[in-house]
Coordinates of C-alpha atoms in Angstrom, one line a residue:
M14 CA -51.7 40.6 36.4
D15 CA -52.3 43.6 34.2
H16 CA -51.7 44.0 30.5
R17 CA -48.3 45.7 31.0
A18 CA -47.0 43.0 33.2
C19 CA -48.1 40.3 30.7
E20 CA -46.2 42.1 27.9
K21 CA -43.1 42.3 30.1
E22 CA -43.3 38.6 30.9
I23 CA -43.8 37.8 27.2
E24 CA -40.8 40.0 26.3
G25 CA -38.8 38.3 29.0
L26 CA -39.8 34.8 27.8
K27 CA -38.9 35.9 24.2
A28 CA -35.5 37.2 25.3
H29 CA -34.9 34.0 27.2
A30 CA -35.9 31.9 24.2
E31 CA -33.6 34.0 21.9
T32 CA -30.8 33.5 24.4
Q33 CA -31.4 29.8 24.4
E34 CA -31.6 29.8 20.6
R35 CA -28.2 31.6 20.3
Q36 CA -26.7 29.1 22.9
L37 CA -28.1 26.2 20.8
E38 CA -26.6 27.7 17.6
T39 CA -23.3 28.2 19.4
K40 CA -23.3 24.6 20.6
N41 CA -24.3 23.4 17.1
M42 CA -21.3 25.3 15.7
Q43 CA -19.0 23.8 18.3
L44 CA -20.3 20.4 17.5
A45 CA -19.7 21.0 13.8
C46 CA -16.2 22.1 14.5
Q47 CA -15.6 19.0 16.7
Q48 CA -17.0 16.8 13.9
A49 CA -14.7 18.4 11.4
Q50 CA -11.7 17.9 13.8
L51 CA -12.8 14.2 14.2
A52 CA -13.0 13.7 10.5
A53 CA -9.5 15.3 10.1
L54 CA -8.1 13.0 12.8
Q55 CA -9.7 10.0 11.2
A56 CA -8.2 10.9 7.8
Q57 CA -4.8 11.4 9.5
L58 CA -5.2 8.0 11.2
A59 CA -6.1 6.3 7.9
A60 CA -3.0 7.9 6.3
Q61 CA -0.8 6.7 9.1
Q62 CA -2.2 3.2 8.9
T63 CA -1.5 3.2 5.2
Q64 CA 2.0 4.4 5.9
L65 CA 2.4 1.7 8.6
A66 CA 1.2 -1.0 6.2
A67 CA 3.8 0.2 3.6
L68 CA 6.6 0.2 6.2
Q69 CA 5.5 -3.3 7.3
A70 CA 5.6 -4.5 3.7
Q71 CA 9.1 -2.9 3.3
I72 CA 10.3 -4.7 6.5
T73 CA 9.0 -8.0 5.2
A74 CA 10.8 -7.4 1.9
E75 CA 14.0 -6.5 3.7
E76 CA 13.8 -9.6 5.9
A77 CA 13.3 -11.7 2.8
R78 CA 16.3 -10.0 1.1
F79 CA 18.4 -10.5 4.3
A80 CA 17.5 -14.2 4.3
R81 CA 18.6 -14.5 0.7
L82 CA 21.8 -12.8 1.5
Q83 CA 22.4 -15.1 4.4
E84 CA 21.9 -18.1 2.1
Q85 CA 24.3 -16.6 -0.4
K86 CA 26.8 -16.0 2.3
Q87 CA 26.5 -19.6 3.5
G88 CA 27.0 -20.8 0.0
L89 CA 30.0 -18.6 -0.5
L90 CA 31.5 -19.8 2.8
E91 CA 31.0 -23.4 1.8
A92 CA 32.6 -22.7 -1.6
K93 CA 35.5 -21.0 0.1
H94 CA 36.0 -23.9 2.3
A95 CA 35.9 -26.3 -0.6
L96 CA 38.4 -24.2 -2.5
Q97 CA 40.7 -24.0 0.5
Q98 CA 40.6 -27.8 0.8
R99 CA 41.4 -28.1 -2.9
V100 CA 44.3 -25.7 -2.5
D101 CA 45.6 -27.7 0.4
E102 CA 45.3 -30.9 -1.6
L103 CA 47.2 -29.3 -4.5
E104 CA 49.9 -28.0 -2.2
Q105 CA 50.3 -31.4 -0.6
A106 CA 50.6 -33.0 -4.1
Q107 CA 53.4 -30.6 -4.9
Q108 CA 55.4 -31.6 -1.8
P109 CA 58.1 -34.2 -2.4
R110 CA 56.9 -37.6 -1.2
S111 CA 60.1 -38.2 0.8
E112 CA 63.2 -36.1 1.5
G113 CA 65.1 -37.8 -1.3
E114 CA 62.4 -37.4 -3.9
S115 CA 62.4 -34.3 -6.0
W116 CA 60.0 -33.0 -8.6
L117 CA 62.8 -31.7 -10.8

């Protein structure tokens, strides 16, 4: 191989090395972009998990509130029933004991 052929082979190898270096730089940039996208997705996931936890806490609070309201409703129904019984008793007490008996 003569000197000229060696120079051409060296130039070809250099060009190939430069091409590979550019490809490597491109792949490194693509990797950096993908890592940034991954970081953004991880941040988005963390935000959504925080939002989910807040919603779950809100649901728990609403369930507790609903249970308290159910207890209050039950208490009111029992009080209504007791009052209705008392009204019935008072109405019966106002009725004449027999047809001949009058309250007047």
